[in-house]
Structure formats: C-alpha cells, structure tokens
Amino acid sequence: MKSPALSILFAGWLLTGAAHAGAADHVHASHAWIRVLPGNLPAGAYVTLRNDGDQAIALSGASSTVYADVMLHRSSTAGGMSRMTMVDALSVPAHGEAVLAPAGYHLMLMQANATVKPGDTVRLTLNFTDGSRLATDFLARPANAMDAGDDHSGH
Ligand SMILES: [Cu+2]
C-alpha cells in the first residue's frame, strides 16, 4: 500500500537532500594551511571551522585534485608515544567551532600528483556528513611551521 501522504513526504525529503548537497553556507573556514613535508610524505592540513548555523554539522573528510587520498585523523599522545587514529567525523557545534591543528585533528593528504611547495595554495573541498561541501584554499607552509599564527617562515 502506498499512501499519497507518504509520497509527498518522500518528495520533500528528496528536495531537502538536494539542498544539503550544496554549499555548507553556515560554515566558514579560516587559518587553512598545509604542512608540506619533503618527498612524497603525507602532509597534514589544518583549518579552523566556524559554524554560524543553528544546527551542528560534522566534517567527514575532504577531497582534492592534487591528492589522491585524504583522510581525517587525530593525533594524540599517550605515555609519551604519539599516534594517529582515523576519525569518522568531527562535529562543529552550532554557533561554535572546531579546530584542526598540529598534535590534534588534521586532514592527512596522501599521494600528491604534483609537487606542492611552501607558498603554494591548494584547494581542498571539505565534505560534511549532511552531504554539503565547502571549497577552501589552503596555504602550503614549510615543515617547520607550527601554526597558522607563525608567519615568520622566512622563505
Ligand atoms: Cu594523520
């Protein structure tokens, strides 16, 4: 049995889904940068995400034309040992922010198909669990860069 009311609900759900597949309008990225390591080593990408919306949103990962694979990781230290674990999603609370920074959450960029040098800008498309996306330009910085506030890299 198929009720008309159910069909209407389903159509509404589809429309909502389509709207969510667009830009993450309420999320703003700042301090977006990549720590470039020599050779073809994976690079960490860091960014501050601010959510001006009334609903929490969750970062699930990112994609890029430059890197074949991007994963969401978290670094942690236990007993003096540093390790990285995979993260399914990082929540950005309503009217709050989430920070990806060295020694914490980061996007791990792997298998670059082009050489990324300090000073380059690399666009990553941030993906959220509701299907929305946010294209963000990341500034490549040298391996010894500590955080986005450190702009005295001298290159
Ligand atoms: Cu990592």
Coordinates of N, CA and C and ligand atoms in Angstrom, one line a residue:
M1 N 0.8 -1.2 0.0 CA 0.0 0.0 0.0 C 0.9 1.2 0.0
K2 N 0.5 2.2 -0.8 CA 1.3 3.4 -0.9 C 0.4 4.6 -0.7
S3 N 0.5 5.3 0.3 CA -0.3 6.5 0.6 C 0.2 7.7 -0.1
P4 N -0.7 8.6 -0.5 CA -0.3 9.8 -1.1 C 0.6 10.7 -0.1
A5 N 0.2 10.6 1.1 CA 0.9 11.4 2.1 C 2.4 11.0 2.2
L6 N 2.6 9.7 2.1 CA 3.9 9.2 2.1 C 4.8 9.7 0.9
S7 N 4.1 9.7 -0.2 CA 4.8 10.1 -1.4 C 5.2 11.6 -1.3
I8 N 4.3 12.4 -0.7 CA 4.7 13.8 -0.6 C 5.8 14.0 0.4
L9 N 5.8 13.2 1.5 CA 6.9 13.3 2.4 C 8.2 12.9 1.8
F10 N 8.1 11.8 1.0 CA 9.3 11.3 0.3 C 9.9 12.4 -0.7
A11 N 9.0 13.1 -1.4 CA 9.4 14.1 -2.3 C 10.1 15.3 -1.5
G12 N 9.5 15.6 -0.4 CA 10.1 16.6 0.4 C 11.4 16.3 0.9
W13 N 11.6 15.0 1.3 CA 12.9 14.5 1.8 C 13.9 14.6 0.7
L14 N 13.5 14.3 -0.5 CA 14.5 14.4 -1.7 C 14.9 15.8 -1.9
L15 N 14.0 16.8 -1.8 CA 14.3 18.2 -2.0 C 15.3 18.6 -0.9
T16 N 15.0 18.2 0.3 CA 15.9 18.6 1.4 C 17.3 18.1 1.1
G17 N 17.3 16.8 0.7 CA 18.6 16.2 0.4 C 19.4 17.0 -0.7
A18 N 18.6 17.4 -1.7 CA 19.3 18.1 -2.8 C 19.8 19.5 -2.2
A19 N 19.1 20.1 -1.4 CA 19.6 21.4 -0.8 C 20.8 21.2 0.0
H20 N 20.9 20.1 0.8 CA 22.0 19.8 1.6 C 23.3 19.5 0.8
A21 N 23.0 19.0 -0.5 CA 24.2 18.6 -1.3 C 25.0 19.8 -1.8
G22 N 24.5 21.0 -1.5 CA 25.2 22.2 -2.0 C 26.2 22.7 -1.0
A23 N 26.4 24.0 -1.0 CA 27.5 24.6 -0.2 C 27.1 24.5 1.3
A24 N 28.1 24.4 2.1 CA 27.9 24.5 3.6 C 27.8 25.9 4.0
D25 N 26.7 26.6 3.8 CA 26.5 28.0 3.9 C 26.9 28.6 5.2
H26 N 26.6 27.8 6.3 CA 26.8 28.4 7.6 C 28.2 28.1 8.2
V27 N 29.1 27.5 7.4 CA 30.4 27.1 7.9 C 31.4 28.0 7.2
H28 N 32.3 28.6 8.0 CA 33.4 29.4 7.5 C 34.7 28.8 7.9
A29 N 35.6 28.8 6.9 CA 37.0 28.2 7.2 C 38.0 29.4 7.3
S30 N 38.9 29.3 8.3 CA 39.9 30.2 8.4 C 41.2 29.5 8.8
H31 N 42.4 30.2 8.7 CA 43.6 29.6 9.1 C 43.9 28.3 8.4
A32 N 43.5 28.2 7.2 CA 43.7 26.9 6.4 C 45.1 26.8 5.9
W33 N 45.8 25.8 6.3 CA 47.2 25.6 5.8 C 47.6 24.2 5.8
I34 N 48.6 23.9 5.1 CA 49.2 22.6 4.9 C 50.6 22.6 5.3
R35 N 51.0 21.6 6.1 CA 52.4 21.4 6.4 C 53.0 20.5 5.4
V36 N 53.9 21.1 4.5 CA 54.5 20.3 3.5 C 55.7 19.6 4.0
L37 N 55.8 18.3 3.7 CA 57.0 17.5 4.1 C 57.8 17.1 2.9
P38 N 59.1 16.8 3.0 CA 59.8 16.5 1.8 C 59.4 15.2 1.1
G39 N 59.8 15.1 -0.1 CA 59.5 13.9 -0.8 C 58.0 13.7 -1.0
N40 N 57.5 12.5 -1.0 CA 56.1 12.2 -1.2 C 55.5 11.8 0.2
L41 N 56.0 12.3 1.3 CA 55.4 12.0 2.6 C 54.0 12.6 2.7
P42 N 53.1 12.0 3.4 CA 51.8 12.6 3.7 C 51.9 14.0 4.3
A43 N 51.0 14.9 4.0 CA 51.1 16.2 4.5 C 49.8 16.4 5.4
G44 N 50.0 17.1 6.5 CA 48.8 17.4 7.4 C 48.2 18.7 6.9
A45 N 46.9 18.8 6.9 CA 46.2 20.0 6.6 C 45.4 20.4 7.8
Y46 N 45.4 21.7 8.1 CA 44.8 22.3 9.3 C 43.9 23.4 9.0
V47 N 42.8 23.6 9.7 CA 41.9 24.6 9.5 C 41.0 24.9 10.7
T48 N 40.5 26.1 10.8 CA 39.5 26.4 11.9 C 38.2 26.5 11.2
L49 N 37.2 25.7 11.7 CA 35.8 25.8 11.1 C 34.9 26.4 12.1
R50 N 34.2 27.5 11.6 CA 33.2 28.1 12.4 C 31.8 27.9 11.9
N51 N 30.9 27.5 12.7 CA 29.6 27.2 12.3 C 28.6 28.3 12.8
D52 N 28.1 29.1 11.9 CA 27.2 30.1 12.3 C 25.7 29.7 12.3
G53 N 25.5 28.4 12.0 CA 24.2 27.9 11.9 C 23.6 27.4 13.2
D54 N 22.3 27.1 13.2 CA 21.6 26.7 14.4 C 21.7 25.2 14.6
Q55 N 22.4 24.5 13.7 CA 22.5 23.0 13.8 C 24.0 22.6 13.7
A56 N 24.3 21.7 14.5 CA 25.7 21.1 14.4 C 25.9 20.5 13.1
I57 N 27.1 20.6 12.6 CA 27.5 20.0 11.3 C 28.8 19.2 11.6
A58 N 29.0 18.1 10.8 CA 30.2 17.3 11.1 C 31.0 17.1 9.8
L59 N 32.3 17.4 10.0 CA 33.3 17.2 8.9 C 33.6 15.8 8.8
S60 N 33.5 15.2 7.6 CA 33.7 13.8 7.4 C 35.0 13.6 6.6
G61 N 35.5 14.6 6.0 CA 36.8 14.4 5.2 C 36.9 15.5 4.2
A62 N 37.7 15.3 3.2 CA 37.9 16.3 2.1 C 38.4 15.6 0.9
S63 N 38.3 16.3 -0.2 CA 38.8 15.8 -1.5 C 39.6 16.9 -2.2
S64 N 40.5 16.5 -3.1 CA 41.4 17.4 -3.8 C 41.8 16.8 -5.1
T65 N 42.0 17.7 -6.1 CA 42.5 17.2 -7.3 C 44.0 16.9 -7.2
V66 N 44.7 17.5 -6.2 CA 46.1 17.3 -6.1 C 46.5 16.0 -5.3
Y67 N 45.7 15.6 -4.4 CA 46.0 14.4 -3.6 C 45.0 13.3 -3.9
A68 N 45.5 12.1 -4.1 CA 44.6 11.0 -4.4 C 43.8 10.6 -3.3
D69 N 44.3 10.8 -2.1 CA 43.6 10.3 -0.9 C 43.7 11.3 0.3
V70 N 42.6 11.5 0.9 CA 42.6 12.4 2.1 C 41.8 11.7 3.2
M71 N 42.4 11.7 4.4 CA 41.8 11.0 5.5 C 41.7 12.0 6.7
L72 N 40.7 11.8 7.5 CA 40.5 12.6 8.7 C 41.2 11.8 9.8
H73 N 42.1 12.4 10.5 CA 42.9 11.8 11.5 C 42.9 12.6 12.8
R74 N 43.3 11.9 13.9 CA 43.5 12.7 15.1 C 44.8 12.2 15.7
S75 N 45.7 13.1 16.0 CA 46.9 12.8 16.7 C 46.7 12.9 18.2
S76 N 47.3 11.9 18.9 CA 47.2 12.0 20.4 C 48.5 11.5 21.0
T77 N 48.7 11.8 22.2 CA 49.9 11.3 22.9 C 49.5 10.5 24.1
A78 N 50.0 9.3 24.3 CA 49.7 8.5 25.4 C 51.0 7.9 25.9
G79 N 51.3 8.1 27.2 CA 52.5 7.5 27.7 C 53.8 7.9 26.9
G80 N 53.8 9.2 26.4 CA 54.9 9.7 25.7 C 55.0 9.2 24.3
M81 N 54.1 8.4 23.8 CA 54.0 7.9 22.4 C 53.0 8.7 21.7
S82 N 53.4 9.2 20.5 CA 52.4 9.9 19.6 C 51.8 8.9 18.6
R83 N 50.5 9.0 18.5 CA 49.9 8.1 17.5 C 48.8 8.8 16.8
M84 N 48.4 8.3 15.6 CA 47.3 8.8 14.8 C 46.2 7.8 14.7
T85 N 45.0 8.3 14.9 CA 43.9 7.4 14.7 C 42.9 8.0 13.6
M86 N 42.2 7.1 12.9 CA 41.2 7.5 11.9 C 40.0 8.0 12.7
V87 N 39.4 9.1 12.1 CA 38.2 9.7 12.7 C 37.1 9.7 11.6
D88 N 35.9 9.2 12.0 CA 34.8 9.2 11.0 C 34.3 10.6 10.7
A89 N 34.2 11.4 11.8 CA 33.6 12.7 11.6 C 34.0 13.6 12.8
L90 N 34.1 14.9 12.6 CA 34.5 15.8 13.6 C 33.3 16.8 13.7
S91 N 32.6 16.9 14.8 CA 31.5 17.8 14.9 C 31.9 19.2 15.1
V92 N 31.2 20.1 14.4 CA 31.3 21.6 14.6 C 30.0 22.0 15.2
P93 N 30.0 22.4 16.5 CA 28.7 22.7 17.2 C 28.1 23.9 16.6
A94 N 26.7 24.0 16.8 CA 26.0 25.2 16.3 C 26.6 26.4 17.1
H95 N 26.9 27.4 16.3 CA 27.4 28.7 16.8 C 28.7 28.4 17.6
G96 N 29.5 27.4 17.1 CA 30.7 27.1 17.7 C 31.8 26.8 16.6
E97 N 32.9 26.3 17.1 CA 33.9 26.0 16.1 C 34.7 24.7 16.4
A98 N 35.3 24.2 15.4 CA 36.2 23.0 15.6 C 37.6 23.4 15.0
V99 N 38.6 23.0 15.7 CA 40.0 23.4 15.2 C 40.7 22.2 14.8
L100 N 41.2 22.2 13.6 CA 42.2 21.2 13.2 C 43.6 21.8 13.3
A101 N 44.5 21.2 14.1 CA 45.7 21.9 14.4 C 46.8 20.8 14.6
P102 N 48.1 21.1 14.5 CA 49.1 20.1 14.8 C 48.9 19.5 16.2
A103 N 49.2 18.2 16.3 CA 49.0 17.4 17.5 C 47.6 17.2 17.9
G104 N 46.6 17.5 16.9 CA 45.2 17.2 17.2 C 44.6 16.7 15.9
Y105 N 43.4 17.1 15.6 CA 42.7 16.7 14.4 C 43.4 17.3 13.2
H106 N 43.5 16.5 12.1 CA 44.0 17.0 10.9 C 43.5 16.2 9.7
L107 N 43.6 16.8 8.5 CA 43.4 16.0 7.3 C 44.7 15.5 6.8
M108 N 44.8 14.2 6.6 CA 46.1 13.7 6.1 C 46.0 13.6 4.6
L109 N 46.9 14.3 3.9 CA 46.9 14.4 2.5 C 47.9 13.4 1.9
M110 N 47.5 12.5 1.1 CA 48.4 11.4 0.6 C 48.4 11.3 -0.9
Q111 N 49.5 10.9 -1.4 CA 49.7 10.6 -2.8 C 49.5 11.8 -3.7
A112 N 50.3 12.8 -3.5 CA 50.2 14.1 -4.3 C 50.6 13.7 -5.7
N113 N 49.9 14.3 -6.6 CA 50.2 14.0 -8.1 C 51.0 15.2 -8.6
A114 N 51.3 16.2 -7.8 CA 52.1 17.3 -8.2 C 52.9 17.8 -7.0
T115 N 54.0 18.4 -7.2 CA 54.9 18.9 -6.1 C 54.2 20.1 -5.5
V116 N 54.0 20.1 -4.2 CA 53.4 21.2 -3.5 C 54.6 21.9 -2.7
K117 N 54.8 23.1 -3.0 CA 55.9 23.9 -2.4 C 55.3 24.9 -1.4
P118 N 56.1 25.2 -0.3 CA 55.7 26.3 0.5 C 55.4 27.6 -0.3
G119 N 54.3 28.2 0.0 CA 53.8 29.4 -0.7 C 52.7 29.1 -1.7
D120 N 52.6 27.8 -2.1 CA 51.5 27.4 -3.0 C 50.2 27.4 -2.3
T121 N 49.2 27.5 -3.0 CA 47.8 27.4 -2.5 C 47.2 26.2 -3.1
V122 N 46.6 25.3 -2.2 CA 46.0 24.1 -2.7 C 44.5 24.2 -2.3
R123 N 43.6 23.9 -3.2 CA 42.2 23.9 -2.9 C 41.8 22.5 -2.4
L124 N 41.2 22.5 -1.3 CA 40.6 21.2 -0.8 C 39.1 21.5 -0.7
T125 N 38.3 20.5 -1.0 CA 36.8 20.5 -0.8 C 36.5 19.8 0.4
L126 N 36.1 20.5 1.4 CA 35.7 19.9 2.7 C 34.3 19.2 2.6
N127 N 34.2 18.0 3.1 CA 32.9 17.3 2.9 C 32.3 17.1 4.3
F128 N 31.0 17.4 4.4 CA 30.3 17.2 5.7 C 29.3 16.1 5.6
T129 N 29.0 15.5 6.8 CA 28.2 14.3 6.8 C 26.8 14.5 6.2
D130 N 26.3 15.8 6.2 CA 25.0 16.0 5.6 C 25.0 16.1 4.1
G131 N 26.2 15.9 3.5 CA 26.4 16.0 2.0 C 26.8 17.4 1.5
S132 N 26.9 18.4 2.4 CA 27.3 19.7 1.9 C 28.8 19.7 1.8
R133 N 29.3 20.7 1.1 CA 30.7 20.8 0.8 C 31.2 22.3 1.0
L134 N 32.4 22.5 1.2 CA 33.0 23.8 1.3 C 34.4 23.8 0.7
A135 N 34.5 24.5 -0.5 CA 35.8 24.6 -1.1 C 36.6 25.6 -0.3
T136 N 37.8 25.2 0.0 CA 38.7 26.1 0.9 C 40.1 26.0 0.3
D137 N 40.7 27.2 0.2 CA 42.1 27.3 -0.2 C 43.1 27.2 1.0
F138 N 44.0 26.3 0.9 CA 45.0 26.0 2.0 C 46.3 26.5 1.5
L139 N 47.0 27.3 2.4 CA 48.3 27.8 2.1 C 49.4 26.7 2.5
A140 N 50.2 26.3 1.6 CA 51.3 25.4 1.9 C 52.4 26.1 2.6
R141 N 52.8 25.5 3.7 CA 53.8 26.1 4.6 C 54.9 25.1 4.9
P142 N 56.1 25.5 5.2 CA 57.3 24.6 5.4 C 57.1 23.6 6.5
A143 N 57.9 22.6 6.5 CA 57.8 21.5 7.5 C 57.9 22.1 8.9
N144 N 58.7 23.1 9.1 CA 58.9 23.6 10.5 C 57.9 24.6 11.0
A145 N 56.8 24.9 10.1 CA 55.8 25.8 10.6 C 55.0 25.1 11.7
M146 N 54.7 25.9 12.7 CA 54.0 25.3 13.9 C 52.5 25.6 13.9
D147 N 52.1 26.7 13.5 CA 50.6 27.0 13.5 C 50.4 28.2 12.6
A148 N 49.1 28.5 12.3 CA 48.8 29.5 11.3 C 49.2 30.9 11.8
G149 N 49.5 31.1 13.0 CA 49.9 32.4 13.5 C 51.3 32.7 13.3
D150 N 52.1 31.6 13.0 CA 53.5 31.8 12.7 C 53.8 32.1 11.3
D151 N 53.9 33.3 11.0 CA 54.1 33.7 9.6 C 55.6 34.2 9.3
H152 N 56.5 33.8 10.2 CA 57.9 34.2 10.1 C 58.7 33.1 9.5
S153 N 58.2 32.4 8.5 CA 58.9 31.3 8.0 C 60.2 31.7 7.2
G154 N 60.2 32.9 6.7 CA 61.4 33.5 6.1 C 61.8 33.0 4.7
H155 N 60.9 32.3 4.0 CA 61.2 31.8 2.7 C 61.0 32.9 1.7
Ligands
CU1 CU 47.5 11.8 10.1

